[in-house]
XYZ file of C-alpha atoms in Angstrom:
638
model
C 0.000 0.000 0.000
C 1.494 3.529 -1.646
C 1.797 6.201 1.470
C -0.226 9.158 0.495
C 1.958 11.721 2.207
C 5.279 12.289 1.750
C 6.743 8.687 2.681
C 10.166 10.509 4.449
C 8.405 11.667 7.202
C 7.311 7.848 8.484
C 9.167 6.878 11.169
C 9.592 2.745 11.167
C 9.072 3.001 14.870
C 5.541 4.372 14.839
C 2.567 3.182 13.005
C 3.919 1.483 10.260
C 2.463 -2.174 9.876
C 4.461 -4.829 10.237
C 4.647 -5.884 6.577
C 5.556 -2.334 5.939
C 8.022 -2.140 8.231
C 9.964 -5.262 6.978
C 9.618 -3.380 2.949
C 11.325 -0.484 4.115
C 13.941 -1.961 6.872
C 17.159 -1.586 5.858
C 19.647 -4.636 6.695
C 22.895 -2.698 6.075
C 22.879 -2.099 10.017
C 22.944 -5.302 10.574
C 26.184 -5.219 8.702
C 27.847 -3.043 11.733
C 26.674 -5.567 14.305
C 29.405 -7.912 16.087
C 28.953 -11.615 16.020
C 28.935 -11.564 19.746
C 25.901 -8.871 19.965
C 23.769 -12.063 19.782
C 25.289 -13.769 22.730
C 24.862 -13.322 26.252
C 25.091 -10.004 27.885
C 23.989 -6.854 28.255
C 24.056 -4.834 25.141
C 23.223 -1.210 25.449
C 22.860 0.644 22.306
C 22.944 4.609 22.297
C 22.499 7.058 19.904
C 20.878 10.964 19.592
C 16.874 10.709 18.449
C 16.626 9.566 15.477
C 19.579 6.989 15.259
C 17.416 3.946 14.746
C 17.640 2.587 18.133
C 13.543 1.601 18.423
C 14.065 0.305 14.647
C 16.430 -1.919 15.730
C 14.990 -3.432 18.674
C 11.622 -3.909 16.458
C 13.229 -5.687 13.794
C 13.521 -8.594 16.183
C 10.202 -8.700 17.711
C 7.691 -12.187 16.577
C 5.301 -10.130 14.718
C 8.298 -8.739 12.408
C 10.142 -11.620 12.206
C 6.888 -13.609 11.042
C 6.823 -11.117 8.026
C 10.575 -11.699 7.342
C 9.649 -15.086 7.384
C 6.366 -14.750 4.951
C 8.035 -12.248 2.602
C 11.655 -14.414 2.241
C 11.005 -14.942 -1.570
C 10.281 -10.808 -2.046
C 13.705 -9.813 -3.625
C 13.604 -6.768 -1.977
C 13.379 -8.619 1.678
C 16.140 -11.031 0.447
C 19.193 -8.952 1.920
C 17.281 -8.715 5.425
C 16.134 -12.660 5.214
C 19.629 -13.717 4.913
C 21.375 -11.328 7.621
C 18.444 -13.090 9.638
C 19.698 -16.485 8.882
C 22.869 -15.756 9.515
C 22.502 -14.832 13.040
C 20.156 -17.774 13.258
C 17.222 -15.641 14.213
C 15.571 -17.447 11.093
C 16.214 -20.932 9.820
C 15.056 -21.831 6.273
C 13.298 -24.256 7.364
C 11.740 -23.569 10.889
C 10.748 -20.208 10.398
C 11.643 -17.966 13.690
C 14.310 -19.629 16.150
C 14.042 -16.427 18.387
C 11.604 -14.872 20.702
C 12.117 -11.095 21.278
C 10.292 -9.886 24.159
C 10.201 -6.011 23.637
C 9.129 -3.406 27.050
C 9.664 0.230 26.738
C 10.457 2.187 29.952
C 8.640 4.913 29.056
C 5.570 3.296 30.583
C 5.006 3.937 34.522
C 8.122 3.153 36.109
C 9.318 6.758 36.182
C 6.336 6.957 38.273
C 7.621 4.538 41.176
C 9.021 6.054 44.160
C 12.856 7.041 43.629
C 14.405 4.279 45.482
C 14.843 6.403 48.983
C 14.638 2.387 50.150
C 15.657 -1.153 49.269
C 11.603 -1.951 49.066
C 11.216 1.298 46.907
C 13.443 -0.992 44.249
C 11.824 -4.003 44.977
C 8.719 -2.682 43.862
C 10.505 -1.451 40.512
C 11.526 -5.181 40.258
C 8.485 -6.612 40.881
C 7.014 -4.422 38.263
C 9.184 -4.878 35.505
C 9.130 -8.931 36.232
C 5.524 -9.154 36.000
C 5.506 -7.187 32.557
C 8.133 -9.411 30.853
C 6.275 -12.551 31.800
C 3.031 -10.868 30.185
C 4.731 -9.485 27.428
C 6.815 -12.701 26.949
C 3.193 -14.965 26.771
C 1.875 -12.531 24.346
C 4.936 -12.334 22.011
C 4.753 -16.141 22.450
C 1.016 -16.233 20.938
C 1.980 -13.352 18.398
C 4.707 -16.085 16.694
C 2.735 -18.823 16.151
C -0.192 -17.015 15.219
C -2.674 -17.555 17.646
C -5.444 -14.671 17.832
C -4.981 -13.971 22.074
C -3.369 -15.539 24.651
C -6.174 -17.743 25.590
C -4.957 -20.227 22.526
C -1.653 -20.670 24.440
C -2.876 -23.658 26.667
C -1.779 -25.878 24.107
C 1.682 -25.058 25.179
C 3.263 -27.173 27.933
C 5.836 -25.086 30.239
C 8.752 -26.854 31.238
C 11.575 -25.309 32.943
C 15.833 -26.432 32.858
C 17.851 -26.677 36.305
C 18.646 -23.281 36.944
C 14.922 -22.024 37.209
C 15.765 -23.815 40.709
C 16.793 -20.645 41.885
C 13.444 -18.496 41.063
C 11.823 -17.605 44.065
C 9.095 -14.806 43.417
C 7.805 -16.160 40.000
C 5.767 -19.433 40.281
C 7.456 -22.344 38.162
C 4.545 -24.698 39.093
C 1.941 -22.644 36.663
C 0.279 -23.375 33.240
C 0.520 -20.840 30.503
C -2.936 -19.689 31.790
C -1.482 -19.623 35.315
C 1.301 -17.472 34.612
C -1.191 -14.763 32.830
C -2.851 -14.560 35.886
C -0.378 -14.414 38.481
C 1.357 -11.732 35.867
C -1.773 -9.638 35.545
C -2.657 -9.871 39.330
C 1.349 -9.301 40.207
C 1.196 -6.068 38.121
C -1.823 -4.850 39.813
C -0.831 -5.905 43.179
C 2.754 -3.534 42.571
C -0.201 -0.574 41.940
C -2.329 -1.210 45.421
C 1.383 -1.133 46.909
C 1.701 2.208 45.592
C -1.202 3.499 46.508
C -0.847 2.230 49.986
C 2.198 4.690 50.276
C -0.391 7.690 49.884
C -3.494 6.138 51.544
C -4.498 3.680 53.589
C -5.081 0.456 50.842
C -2.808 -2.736 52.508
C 0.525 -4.038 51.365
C -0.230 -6.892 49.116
C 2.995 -7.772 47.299
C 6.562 -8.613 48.707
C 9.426 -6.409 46.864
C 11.200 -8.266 44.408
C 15.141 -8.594 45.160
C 16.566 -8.709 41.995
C 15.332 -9.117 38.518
C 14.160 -12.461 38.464
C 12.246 -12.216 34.844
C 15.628 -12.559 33.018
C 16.446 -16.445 34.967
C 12.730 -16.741 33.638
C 13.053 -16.024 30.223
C 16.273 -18.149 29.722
C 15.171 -20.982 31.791
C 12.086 -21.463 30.678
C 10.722 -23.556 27.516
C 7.861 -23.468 25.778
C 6.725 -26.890 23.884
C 4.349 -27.717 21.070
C 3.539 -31.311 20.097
C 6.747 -32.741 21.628
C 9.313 -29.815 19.618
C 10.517 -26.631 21.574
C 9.875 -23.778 20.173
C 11.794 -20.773 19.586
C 14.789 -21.839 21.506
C 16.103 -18.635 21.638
C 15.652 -15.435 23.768
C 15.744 -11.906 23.678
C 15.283 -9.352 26.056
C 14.848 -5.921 24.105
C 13.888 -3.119 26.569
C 13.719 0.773 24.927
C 13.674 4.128 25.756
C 16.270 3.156 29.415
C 16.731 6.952 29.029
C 12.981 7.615 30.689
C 14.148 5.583 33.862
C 15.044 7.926 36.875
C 18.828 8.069 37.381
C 19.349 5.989 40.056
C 16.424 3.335 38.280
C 18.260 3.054 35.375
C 21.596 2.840 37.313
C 20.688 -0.102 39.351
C 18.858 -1.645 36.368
C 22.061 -1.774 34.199
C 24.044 -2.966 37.070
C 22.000 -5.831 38.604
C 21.767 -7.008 34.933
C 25.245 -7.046 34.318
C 25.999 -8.336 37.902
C 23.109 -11.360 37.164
C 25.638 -12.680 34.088
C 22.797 -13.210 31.527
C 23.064 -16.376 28.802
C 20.712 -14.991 26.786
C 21.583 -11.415 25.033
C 19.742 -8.435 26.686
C 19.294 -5.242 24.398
C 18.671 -2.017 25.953
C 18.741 1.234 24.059
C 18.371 4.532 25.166
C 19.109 8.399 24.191
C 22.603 9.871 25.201
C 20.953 12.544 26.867
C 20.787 9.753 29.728
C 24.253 10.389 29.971
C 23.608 13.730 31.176
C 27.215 15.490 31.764
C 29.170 12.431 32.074
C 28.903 12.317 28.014
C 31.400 14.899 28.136
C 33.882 12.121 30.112
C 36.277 10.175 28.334
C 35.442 6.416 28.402
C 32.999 4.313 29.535
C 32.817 0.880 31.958
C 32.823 -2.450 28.870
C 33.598 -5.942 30.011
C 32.387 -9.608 28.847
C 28.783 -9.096 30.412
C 28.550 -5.331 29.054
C 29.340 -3.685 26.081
C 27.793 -0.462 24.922
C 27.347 0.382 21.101
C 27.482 3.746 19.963
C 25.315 3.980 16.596
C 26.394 7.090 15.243
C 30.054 5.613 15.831
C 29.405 3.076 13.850
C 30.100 4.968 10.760
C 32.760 7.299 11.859
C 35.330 5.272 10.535
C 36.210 5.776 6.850
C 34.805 2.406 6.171
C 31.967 3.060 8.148
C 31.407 6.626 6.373
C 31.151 5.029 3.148
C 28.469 2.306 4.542
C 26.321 4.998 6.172
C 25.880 6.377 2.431
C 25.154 2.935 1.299
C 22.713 2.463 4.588
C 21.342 6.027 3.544
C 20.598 5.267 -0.042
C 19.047 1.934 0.476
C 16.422 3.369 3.088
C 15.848 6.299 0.518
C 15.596 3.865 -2.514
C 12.801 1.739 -0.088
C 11.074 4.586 0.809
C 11.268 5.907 -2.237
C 9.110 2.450 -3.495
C 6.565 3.286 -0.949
C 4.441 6.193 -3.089
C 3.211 6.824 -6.317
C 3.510 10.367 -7.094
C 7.286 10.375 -8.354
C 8.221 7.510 -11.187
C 9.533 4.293 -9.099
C 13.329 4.370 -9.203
C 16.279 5.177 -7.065
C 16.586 8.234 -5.115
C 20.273 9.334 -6.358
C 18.752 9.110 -10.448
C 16.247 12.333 -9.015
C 18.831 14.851 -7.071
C 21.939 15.575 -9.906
C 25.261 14.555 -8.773
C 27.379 16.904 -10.930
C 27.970 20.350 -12.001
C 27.463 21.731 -15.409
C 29.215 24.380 -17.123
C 25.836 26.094 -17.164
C 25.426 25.909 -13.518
C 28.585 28.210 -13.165
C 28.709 30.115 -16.870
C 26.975 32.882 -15.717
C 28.252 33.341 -11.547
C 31.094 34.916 -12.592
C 29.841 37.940 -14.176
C 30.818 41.102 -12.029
C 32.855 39.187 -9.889
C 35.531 38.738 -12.445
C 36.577 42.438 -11.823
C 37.495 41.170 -7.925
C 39.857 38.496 -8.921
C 41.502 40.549 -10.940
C 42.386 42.932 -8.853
C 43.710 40.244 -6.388
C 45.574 38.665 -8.802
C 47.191 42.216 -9.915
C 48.880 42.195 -6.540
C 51.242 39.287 -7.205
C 51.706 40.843 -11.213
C 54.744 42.782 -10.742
C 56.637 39.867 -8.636
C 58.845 38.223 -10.665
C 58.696 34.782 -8.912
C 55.027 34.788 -9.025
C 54.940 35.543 -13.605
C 53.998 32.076 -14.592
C 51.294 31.493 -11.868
C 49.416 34.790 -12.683
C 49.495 34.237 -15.942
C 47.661 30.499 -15.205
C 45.506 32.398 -13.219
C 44.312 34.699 -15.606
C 44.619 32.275 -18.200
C 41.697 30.321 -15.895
C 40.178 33.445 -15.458
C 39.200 34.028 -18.974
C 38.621 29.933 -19.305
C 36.200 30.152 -16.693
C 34.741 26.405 -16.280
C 33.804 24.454 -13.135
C 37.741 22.415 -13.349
C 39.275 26.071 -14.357
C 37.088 28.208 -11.698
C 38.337 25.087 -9.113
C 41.773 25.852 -10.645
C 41.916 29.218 -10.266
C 41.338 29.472 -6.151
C 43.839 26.427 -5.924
C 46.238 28.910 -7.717
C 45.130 31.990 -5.335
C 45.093 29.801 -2.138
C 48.749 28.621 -2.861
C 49.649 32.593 -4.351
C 48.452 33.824 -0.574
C 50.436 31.085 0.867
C 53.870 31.847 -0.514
C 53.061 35.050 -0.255
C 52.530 34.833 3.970
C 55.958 32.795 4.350
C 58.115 34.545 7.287
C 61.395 33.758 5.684
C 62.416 35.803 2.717
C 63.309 33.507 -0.341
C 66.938 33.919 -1.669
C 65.607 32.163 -5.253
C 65.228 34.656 -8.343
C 63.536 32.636 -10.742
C 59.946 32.652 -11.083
C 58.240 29.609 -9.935
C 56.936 27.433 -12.332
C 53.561 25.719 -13.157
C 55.172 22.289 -12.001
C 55.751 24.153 -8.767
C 52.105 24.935 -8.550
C 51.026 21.371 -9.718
C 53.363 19.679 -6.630
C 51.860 21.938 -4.078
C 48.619 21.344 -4.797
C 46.704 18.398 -2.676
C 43.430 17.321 -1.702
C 42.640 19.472 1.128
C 43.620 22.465 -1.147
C 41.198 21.053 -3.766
C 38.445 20.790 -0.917
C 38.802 24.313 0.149
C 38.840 25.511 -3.272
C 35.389 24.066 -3.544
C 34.361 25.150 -0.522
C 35.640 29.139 -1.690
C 33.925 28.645 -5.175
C 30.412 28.451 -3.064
C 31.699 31.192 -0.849
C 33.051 33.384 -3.473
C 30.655 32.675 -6.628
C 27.866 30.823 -4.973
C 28.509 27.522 -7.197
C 26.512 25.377 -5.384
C 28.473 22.472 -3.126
C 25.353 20.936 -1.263
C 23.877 18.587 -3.412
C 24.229 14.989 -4.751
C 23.238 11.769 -2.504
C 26.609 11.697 -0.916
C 26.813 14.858 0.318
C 23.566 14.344 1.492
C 24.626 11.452 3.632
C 26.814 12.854 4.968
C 24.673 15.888 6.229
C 22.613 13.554 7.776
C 25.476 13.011 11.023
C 25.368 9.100 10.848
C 21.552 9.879 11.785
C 18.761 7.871 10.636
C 15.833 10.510 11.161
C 18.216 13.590 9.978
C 18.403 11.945 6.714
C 15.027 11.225 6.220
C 14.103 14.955 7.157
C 16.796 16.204 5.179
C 14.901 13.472 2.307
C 11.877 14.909 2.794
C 12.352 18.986 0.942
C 14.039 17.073 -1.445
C 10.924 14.879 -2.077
C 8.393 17.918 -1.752
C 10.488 19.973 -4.448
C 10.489 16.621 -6.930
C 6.877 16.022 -5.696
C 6.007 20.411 -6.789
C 7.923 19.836 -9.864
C 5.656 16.736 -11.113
C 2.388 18.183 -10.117
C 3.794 21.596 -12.567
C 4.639 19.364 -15.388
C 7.988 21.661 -15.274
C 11.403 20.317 -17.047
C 13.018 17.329 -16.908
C 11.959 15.460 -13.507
C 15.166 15.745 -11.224
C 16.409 18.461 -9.080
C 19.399 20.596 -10.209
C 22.103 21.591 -7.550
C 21.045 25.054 -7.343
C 17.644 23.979 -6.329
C 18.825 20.528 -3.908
C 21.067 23.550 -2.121
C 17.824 25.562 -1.605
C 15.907 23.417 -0.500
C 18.794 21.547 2.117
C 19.051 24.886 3.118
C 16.018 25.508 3.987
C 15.776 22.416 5.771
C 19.305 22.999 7.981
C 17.672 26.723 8.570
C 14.325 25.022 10.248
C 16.737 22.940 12.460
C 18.270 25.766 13.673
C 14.925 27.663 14.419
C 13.606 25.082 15.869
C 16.263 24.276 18.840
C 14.640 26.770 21.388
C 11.413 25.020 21.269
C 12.953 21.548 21.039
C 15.899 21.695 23.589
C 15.945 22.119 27.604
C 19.030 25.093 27.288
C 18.201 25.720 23.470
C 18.187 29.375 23.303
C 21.908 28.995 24.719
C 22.439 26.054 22.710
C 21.614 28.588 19.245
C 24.182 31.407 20.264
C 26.615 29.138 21.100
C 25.799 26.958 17.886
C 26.076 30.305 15.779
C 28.614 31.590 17.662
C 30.556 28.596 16.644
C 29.541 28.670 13.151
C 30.830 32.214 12.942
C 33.767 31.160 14.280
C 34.580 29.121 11.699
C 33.618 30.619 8.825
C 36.452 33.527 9.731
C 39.558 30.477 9.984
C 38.061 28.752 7.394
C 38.444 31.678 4.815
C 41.435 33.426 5.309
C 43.064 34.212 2.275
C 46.031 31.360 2.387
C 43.095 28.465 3.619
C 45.887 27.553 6.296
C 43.431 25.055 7.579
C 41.584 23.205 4.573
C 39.304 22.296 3.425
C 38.479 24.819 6.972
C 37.332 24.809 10.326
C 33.966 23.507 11.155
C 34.671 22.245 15.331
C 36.472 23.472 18.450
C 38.211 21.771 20.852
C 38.282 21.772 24.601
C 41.889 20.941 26.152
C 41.193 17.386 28.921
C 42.650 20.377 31.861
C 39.658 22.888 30.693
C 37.091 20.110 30.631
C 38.274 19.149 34.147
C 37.369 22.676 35.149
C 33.751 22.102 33.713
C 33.499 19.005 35.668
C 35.427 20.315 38.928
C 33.253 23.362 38.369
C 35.960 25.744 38.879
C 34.004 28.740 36.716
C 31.427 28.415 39.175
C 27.460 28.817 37.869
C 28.749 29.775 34.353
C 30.709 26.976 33.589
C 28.109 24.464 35.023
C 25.826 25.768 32.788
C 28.097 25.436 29.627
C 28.860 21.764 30.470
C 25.271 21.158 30.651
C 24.563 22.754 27.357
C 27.596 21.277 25.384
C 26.652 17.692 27.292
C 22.543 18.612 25.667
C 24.455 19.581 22.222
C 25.739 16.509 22.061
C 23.384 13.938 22.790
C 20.704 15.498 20.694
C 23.539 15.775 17.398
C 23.622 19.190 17.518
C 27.661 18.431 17.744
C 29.641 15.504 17.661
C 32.317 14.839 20.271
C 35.455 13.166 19.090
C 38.746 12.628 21.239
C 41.858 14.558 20.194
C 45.067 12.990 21.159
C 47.993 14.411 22.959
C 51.190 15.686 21.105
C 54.260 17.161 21.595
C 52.715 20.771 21.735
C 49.342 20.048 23.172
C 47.652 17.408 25.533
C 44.493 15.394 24.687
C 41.040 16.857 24.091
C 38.363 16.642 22.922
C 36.414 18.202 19.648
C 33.360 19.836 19.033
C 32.246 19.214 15.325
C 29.067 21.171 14.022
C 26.320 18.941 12.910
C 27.004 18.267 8.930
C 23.523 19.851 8.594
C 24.236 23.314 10.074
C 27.623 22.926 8.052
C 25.214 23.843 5.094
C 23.828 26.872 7.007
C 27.141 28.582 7.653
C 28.443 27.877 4.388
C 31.572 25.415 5.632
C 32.709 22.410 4.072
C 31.509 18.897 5.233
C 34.598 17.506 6.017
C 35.603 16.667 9.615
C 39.194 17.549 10.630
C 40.032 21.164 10.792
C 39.180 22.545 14.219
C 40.999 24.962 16.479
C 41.055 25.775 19.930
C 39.083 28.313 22.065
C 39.061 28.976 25.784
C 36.189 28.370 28.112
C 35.329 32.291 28.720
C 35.277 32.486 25.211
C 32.352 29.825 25.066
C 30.724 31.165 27.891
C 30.266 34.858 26.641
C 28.995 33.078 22.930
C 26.940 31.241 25.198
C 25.167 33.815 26.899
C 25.436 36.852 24.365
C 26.690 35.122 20.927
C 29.162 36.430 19.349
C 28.124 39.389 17.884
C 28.531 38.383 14.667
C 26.083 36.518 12.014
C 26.490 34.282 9.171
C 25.504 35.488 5.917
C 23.311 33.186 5.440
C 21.439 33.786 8.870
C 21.806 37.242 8.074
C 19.671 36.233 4.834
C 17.277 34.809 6.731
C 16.635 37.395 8.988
């Protein structure tokens, strides 16, 4: 069934039917996952919103892995069927091996008192044990396709050795027994509450420890003599909505219990609060934490988030019939033609000229004015690229300290040897700048505005799709989107972002100035004359000794309230943290990238890499007042 609104603004997490979900799942993230992820343990995965966390967990729930199962032989399904198999979730034969019990925390145990005693926790227990042997008996009935739970007496419990040790959960009950005592245990946990406020009795003993897990792995479920699904899951979402110490004690008396059967918790970094600003984090046999934006920060990984990217595009893509079927990269032009650029230069010929005529009467600069002129007149996208590769490297001799001793001009091959990659990058990065060529468009630069983020992309996806969508209603050109018009419109999109932190963030009007302030930043190192940091500056970086002041808080008030609001920037991909080792001249760090996205709205190149350092007063006073200077672009928009 065709969506019949734009299809990028689904979320897989919400609403989406089952067989819908499986059509547009993409299995490339399954790529990223470890062998081991599937083995015992507790596996916490973390991300900003949007990172595909809920997706994730859902993917491995009965109802979904039913419509793996039913749609194996769909080609499209074929890639996800056989990731499936290969972590013997699904077997070719048997259908589902696995039964994912999936609880979200967002659901009333916020609301249980926080844990001034051991019974205060005991209740928490008690509660979350009764709902996973509810939700376990229902996801049971949900894989083998019986209408409610009441079909499930069929199903003979039997239990291995170590349910020995279960003490609050009954091991002597029927499938029909354990629905009751779960439904009565649940509401027995609510008369406790209210006996805290009122004068209702105690019915229910605290739990001591999260017996539901020895439950779930002990216990087997058997149908006519076979077991079925032999395998467990335990997929809890949305740990972030836990109070602190909750989700504290949850993570450790998991760990500390030594699970056989893989546990899967996922939750925002905001849970992280401050501490996200600390360098590492607690791993061992029994824990291991997954990062899901880190996933693809590697240069291999970079290059599988675009291929992750374009296969959900492509899929969603399928999932309307307003645009032509296709893939999304043959609707958004990849390159630039010479009649994107024929007319930009125009007037502002005059200006390079006159910053060429500078370096005219030098003798050892002759032969690389004359290529510069020569460009000049040439005037193409390679020769306008050219032609600030020959200024950039012009301002850089020119800025040396040392006097040179040599006479003789310097020659083209000169030029050619000097020239490198990151010169090339900033020299795209000035064309946009300088002549407004456009540099944000094509599916891989879209990728990698999205930040390694699932629900960025899709947004990002979405004023792409509207301006192909306005285009085929007109009936105007040639049905793709030029990079003039992709820029626009990403534009606009990385402009709503930004007007739309205040409203969506605890500290956002702080978080904007000090965003901008950032941006502004930037764009000054980035385009200095001589590019002495290409392609250019798009993060800052706080020294370990400075971020120890934050944490010691040494700046008082102030810097309290800058770690909270760099912590908040972070975990809701507003900036991306990465650790900067020590060297000779400097000790370790740690960066501050802009989000790719608000790259595009301060005009700086996409890259990661060039960053520079800036002192905590200095963040503080953008913080509170900005930096007193705008963007063009925001300047634009104002």
């Amino acid at each position: 069934m065709a969506y019949q609104a734009n299809p990028f603004l689904e979320r897989l997490s919400e609403r989406t039917s089952d067989e819908e979900f499986v059509r547009l799942f993409s299995p490339k993230i399954l790529e990223r996952l470890e062998d081991d992820t599937f083995e015992g343990g507790v596996h916490i995965f973390r991300s900003p919103p949007g990172g595909g966390k809920t997706t994730l967990l859902r993917a491995f729930t009965p109802t979904a892995l039913r419509a793996f199962w039913n749609a194996r032989h769909v080609q499209e399904i074929a890639e996800s069927y056989q990731r499936l198999v290969a972590h013997r979730v699904l077997d070719r034969e048997r259908g589902p091996q696995l039964l994912g019990v999936f609880l979200s925390c967002a659901s009333g145990y916020a609301d249980l008192p926080r844990g001034a005693d051991a019974s205060d926790f005991g209740l928490f227990r008690a509660l979350f044990d009764c709902r996973v042997v509810l939700r376990s008996l229902r996801s049971l009935a949900r894989l083998l396709r019986m209408p409610s739970t009441e079909e499930l007496d069929a199903v003979r419990v039997e239990y291995d050795d170590s349910s020995e040790d279960l003490q609050s959960i009954p091991r002597s009950l029927s499938i029909s027994g354990l629905l009751d005592w779960a439904e009565n245990h649940e509401r027995s946990v609510y008369t406790a509450l209210d006996s805290m406020i009122g004068p209702a009795p105690v019915t229910i003993v605290p739990h001591v420890r999260f017996e539901s897990v020895l439950w779930l792995q002990s216990v087997r479920f058997v149908v006519d003599g076979d077991q079925v699904a032999p395998r467990r899951m335990l997929l809890v979402d949305d740990l972030h909505k836990l109070q602190r110490k909750q989700r504290s004690m949850f993570i450790q008396e998991l760990t500390e219990a030594r699970p056989q059967m893989p546990l899967w918790l996922s939750e925002r970094t905001i849970a992280l609060g401050t501490d996200l600003l600390s360098q590492g984090t607690r791993e061992g046999r029994e824990l291991r934490h997954y990062e899901l934006d880190a996933l693809w920060s590697s240069a291999k990984g970079q290059h599988q988030f675009a291929g992750f990217g374009q296969n959900i595009l492509d899929r969603r893509l399928q999932a309307q019939n307003e645009v032509p079927p296709g893939t999304f990269s043959q609707y958004i032009r990849n390159v630039l033609l010479e009649d994107d650029v024929r007319n930009l230069i125009g007037e502002r010929g005059d200006c390079f000229r006159d910053e060429i005529a500078k370096y005219r009467k030098k003798p050892r600069y002759v032969e690389w004015v004359a290529q510069a002129e020569h460009l000049l007149a040439a005037a193409t996208v390679a020769d306008l690229r050219s032609l600030f590769t020959t200024c950039i490297l012009l301002a850089r001799d020119e800025s040396k300290r040392q006097l040179s001793l040599e006479l003789e001009p310097l020659s083209i091959d000169e030029l050619d040897q000097r020239d490198s990659s990151q010169i090339q990058g900033a020299s795209d990065i000035f064309l946009h700048e300088r002549l407004q060529v456009p540099h944000y468009f094509g599916i891989e630069r879209l990728c990698v505005m999205a930040t390694s983020n699932v629900d960025e992309l899709l947004s990002l996806a979405a004023f792409l799709y509207e301006g192909l969508r306005s285009k085929q209603i007109l009936r105007r050109d040639e049905l793709y989107l030029s990079p003039a018009e992709q820029e626009n419109l990403l534009t606009k999109a990385a402009r709503r972002k930004r007007d739309f932190i205040p409203k969506n963030h605890t500290e956002g009007a702080r978080a904007q100035r000090l965003l901008d302030s950032i941006g502004s930043y930037c764009r000054e190192r980035t385009f200095l004359p001589n590019a002495p940091y290409a392609p250019g500056v798009t993060g800052i970086r706080l020294s370990q000794t400075q971020l120890s002041d934050l944490h010691a808080d040494r700046l008082k008030g102030e810097g309290r309230l800058l770690e909270k609001v760099l912590a908040e920037c972070v975990a809701e991909n507003l900036l991306t943290a990465r650790e900067s080792s020590a060297s000779t001249s400097r000790e370790s760090g740690t960066v501050f990238y802009l989000n790719r996205t608000f790259c595009a709205l301060y005009g700086l190149p996409l890259q990661m890499g060039g960053w520079q350092d800036v002192s905590l007063n200095k963040l503080i006073t953008w913080m509170q007042r900005g930096s007193g200077r705008k963007s063009k672009i925001l300047l634009e928009a104002d």
